[in-house]
Amino acid sequence: MLKPKRKRIIAKNTQLIRKLKGKRALPKRSELSRTLERFCKSKGRKIRVIFVCPAGLYTSAAVWGEFNEFTEKNNLGKFFDVKASGIFDYALKPNENLEKADVLVSVNPYVTSTLEDIAKKFKSKPRILSHYYSSRSSVDIGLLQEIASSLERKH
């Protein structure tokens, strides 16, 4: 049998939990979404993120799809303009997509150094992040936080 003092503690915890459950319906905005919103307002446009893999777009397109799905699920999709590209496609036929990006995400370890060399020539000086994608790893909140912190440093 529980002691009277123990019963009181359980009752208080139950009341506290009920009170918190009511407040969970309207969560506070996270620091991440505030950072992304601040950047979008200052630029007057969405954040341009491009996932880059070596040649074929299979890997970068897979990450791109997961990234879009993850951001939409967490109500952050409105801040991003996301594309996928191949580094060798760019080398053969340069396009302005890579040059206009705010963040370039390398999804393959072999691409990162090449991407850094190419990005040195760009006027916009995009941030370059490495997110090595494999079947076991996927897009998570860590990647979004990395993007946000790189934008803060750039801005």
GROMACS .gro file of C-alpha atoms in nm:
model
  155
    1MET     CA    1   0.000   0.000   0.000
    2LEU     CA    2   0.126   0.347  -0.092
    3LYS     CA    3   0.204   0.600   0.175
    4PRO     CA    4  -0.009   0.918   0.177
    5LYS     CA    5   0.287   1.134   0.071
    6ARG     CA    6   0.354   0.907  -0.228
    7LYS     CA    7  -0.013   0.926  -0.332
    8ARG     CA    8   0.007   1.308  -0.332
    9ILE     CA    9   0.316   1.306  -0.556
   10ILE     CA   10   0.150   1.072  -0.806
   11ALA     CA   11  -0.164   1.287  -0.810
   12LYS     CA   12   0.042   1.605  -0.872
   13ASN     CA   13   0.237   1.438  -1.154
   14THR     CA   14  -0.087   1.322  -1.315
   15GLN     CA   15  -0.226   1.677  -1.302
   16LEU     CA   16   0.097   1.813  -1.447
   17ILE     CA   17   0.090   1.560  -1.732
   18ARG     CA   18  -0.272   1.649  -1.813
   19LYS     CA   19  -0.181   2.018  -1.817
   20LEU     CA   20   0.115   1.956  -2.050
   21LYS     CA   21  -0.091   1.742  -2.288
   22GLY     CA   22  -0.326   2.034  -2.342
   23LYS     CA   23  -0.034   2.261  -2.434
   24ARG     CA   24   0.125   2.014  -2.679
   25ALA     CA   25  -0.138   2.104  -2.937
   26LEU     CA   26   0.034   2.439  -2.994
   27PRO     CA   27   0.408   2.374  -2.976
   28LYS     CA   28   0.650   2.664  -2.957
   29ARG     CA   29   0.839   2.740  -3.273
   30SER     CA   30   1.183   2.589  -3.273
   31GLU     CA   31   1.506   2.783  -3.303
   32LEU     CA   32   1.567   2.598  -3.630
   33SER     CA   33   1.252   2.728  -3.797
   34ARG     CA   34   1.322   3.081  -3.670
   35THR     CA   35   1.672   3.073  -3.822
   36LEU     CA   36   1.538   2.948  -4.155
   37GLU     CA   37   1.260   3.207  -4.156
   38ARG     CA   38   1.506   3.487  -4.074
   39PHE     CA   39   1.728   3.389  -4.367
   40CYS     CA   40   1.433   3.366  -4.607
   41LYS     CA   41   1.304   3.709  -4.505
   42SER     CA   42   1.645   3.872  -4.540
   43LYS     CA   43   1.695   3.727  -4.889
   44GLY     CA   44   1.332   3.758  -4.996
   45ARG     CA   45   1.329   3.402  -5.133
   46LYS     CA   46   1.353   3.037  -5.034
   47ILE     CA   47   1.681   2.872  -4.936
   48ARG     CA   48   1.838   2.706  -5.240
   49VAL     CA   49   1.978   2.365  -5.152
   50ILE     CA   50   2.131   2.133  -5.413
   51PHE     CA   51   2.230   1.773  -5.345
   52VAL     CA   52   2.529   1.675  -5.556
   53CYS     CA   53   2.654   1.325  -5.643
   54PRO     CA   54   2.917   1.215  -5.900
   55ALA     CA   55   2.753   1.134  -6.231
   56GLY     CA   56   2.409   0.979  -6.224
   57LEU     CA   57   2.140   1.150  -6.026
   58TYR     CA   58   2.016   0.837  -5.852
   59THR     CA   59   2.178   0.904  -5.515
   60SER     CA   60   2.121   1.279  -5.505
   61ALA     CA   61   1.763   1.236  -5.626
   62ALA     CA   62   1.701   0.979  -5.350
   63VAL     CA   63   1.831   1.218  -5.085
   64TRP     CA   64   1.639   1.504  -5.245
   65GLY     CA   65   1.316   1.304  -5.219
   66GLU     CA   66   1.382   1.209  -4.859
   67PHE     CA   67   1.473   1.567  -4.773
   68ASN     CA   68   1.150   1.700  -4.925
   69GLU     CA   69   0.946   1.435  -4.745
   70PHE     CA   70   1.119   1.506  -4.412
   71THR     CA   71   1.079   1.884  -4.436
   72GLU     CA   72   0.713   1.861  -4.538
   73LYS     CA   73   0.642   1.627  -4.246
   74ASN     CA   74   0.801   1.880  -4.007
   75ASN     CA   75   0.636   2.187  -4.164
   76LEU     CA   76   0.968   2.326  -4.289
   77GLY     CA   77   0.919   2.265  -4.662
   78LYS     CA   78   0.809   2.624  -4.722
   79PHE     CA   79   1.165   2.745  -4.656
   80PHE     CA   80   1.345   2.531  -4.914
   81ASP     CA   81   1.392   2.520  -5.289
   82VAL     CA   82   1.565   2.184  -5.336
   83LYS     CA   83   1.729   2.034  -5.645
   84ALA     CA   84   1.958   1.745  -5.735
   85SER     CA   85   2.260   1.755  -5.962
   86GLY     CA   86   2.557   1.551  -6.081
   87ILE     CA   87   2.905   1.703  -6.055
   88PHE     CA   88   3.023   1.557  -6.386
   89ASP     CA   89   2.707   1.678  -6.558
   90TYR     CA   90   2.804   2.026  -6.442
   91ALA     CA   91   3.164   1.981  -6.564
   92LEU     CA   92   3.041   1.884  -6.911
   93LYS     CA   93   2.770   2.147  -6.934
   94PRO     CA   94   2.787   2.420  -6.666
   95ASN     CA   95   2.450   2.553  -6.558
   96GLU     CA   96   2.355   2.829  -6.321
   97ASN     CA   97   2.186   2.602  -6.066
   98LEU     CA   98   2.505   2.526  -5.874
   99GLU     CA   99   2.620   2.886  -5.894
  100LYS     CA  100   2.298   3.024  -5.746
  101ALA     CA  101   2.278   2.777  -5.458
  102ASP     CA  102   2.301   2.885  -5.094
  103VAL     CA  103   2.402   2.537  -4.979
  104LEU     CA  104   2.561   2.253  -5.177
  105VAL     CA  105   2.532   1.914  -5.007
  106SER     CA  106   2.775   1.647  -5.122
  107VAL     CA  107   2.619   1.302  -5.090
  108ASN     CA  108   2.935   1.116  -5.189
  109PRO     CA  109   3.284   1.138  -5.033
  110TYR     CA  110   3.451   1.159  -5.375
  111VAL     CA  111   3.261   1.471  -5.475
  112THR     CA  112   3.338   1.699  -5.180
  113SER     CA  113   3.688   1.815  -5.280
  114THR     CA  114   3.590   1.860  -5.645
  115LEU     CA  115   3.284   2.056  -5.539
  116GLU     CA  116   3.497   2.281  -5.318
  117ASP     CA  117   3.733   2.353  -5.610
  118ILE     CA  118   3.446   2.437  -5.844
  119ALA     CA  119   3.263   2.650  -5.584
  120LYS     CA  120   3.568   2.874  -5.537
  121LYS     CA  121   3.491   3.023  -5.880
  122PHE     CA  122   3.132   3.113  -5.790
  123LYS     CA  123   3.046   3.469  -5.693
  124SER     CA  124   2.778   3.360  -5.442
  125LYS     CA  125   3.023   3.146  -5.235
  126PRO     CA  126   2.776   2.872  -5.135
  127ARG     CA  127   2.828   2.666  -4.821
  128ILE     CA  128   2.940   2.310  -4.887
  129LEU     CA  129   2.825   2.033  -4.654
  130SER     CA  130   2.898   1.661  -4.663
  131HIS     CA  131   2.612   1.424  -4.600
  132TYR     CA  132   2.734   1.082  -4.699
  133TYR     CA  133   2.427   0.892  -4.800
  134SER     CA  134   2.396   0.517  -4.781
  135SER     CA  135   2.106   0.278  -4.755
  136ARG     CA  136   2.148   0.282  -4.376
  137SER     CA  137   2.167   0.658  -4.328
  138SER     CA  138   1.897   0.899  -4.424
  139VAL     CA  139   1.794   1.260  -4.387
  140ASP     CA  140   1.741   1.365  -4.028
  141ILE     CA  141   1.711   1.678  -3.817
  142GLY     CA  142   2.092   1.693  -3.789
  143LEU     CA  143   2.124   1.776  -4.158
  144LEU     CA  144   1.867   2.056  -4.125
  145GLN     CA  145   2.052   2.198  -3.825
  146GLU     CA  146   2.379   2.183  -4.018
  147ILE     CA  147   2.220   2.374  -4.307
  148ALA     CA  148   2.075   2.635  -4.070
  149SER     CA  149   2.404   2.687  -3.886
  150SER     CA  150   2.595   2.720  -4.214
  151LEU     CA  151   2.346   2.984  -4.329
  152GLU     CA  152   2.388   3.175  -4.005
  153ARG     CA  153   2.765   3.182  -4.055
  154LYS     CA  154   2.721   3.297  -4.415
  155HIS     CA  155   2.460   3.560  -4.336
   0.00000   0.00000   0.00000
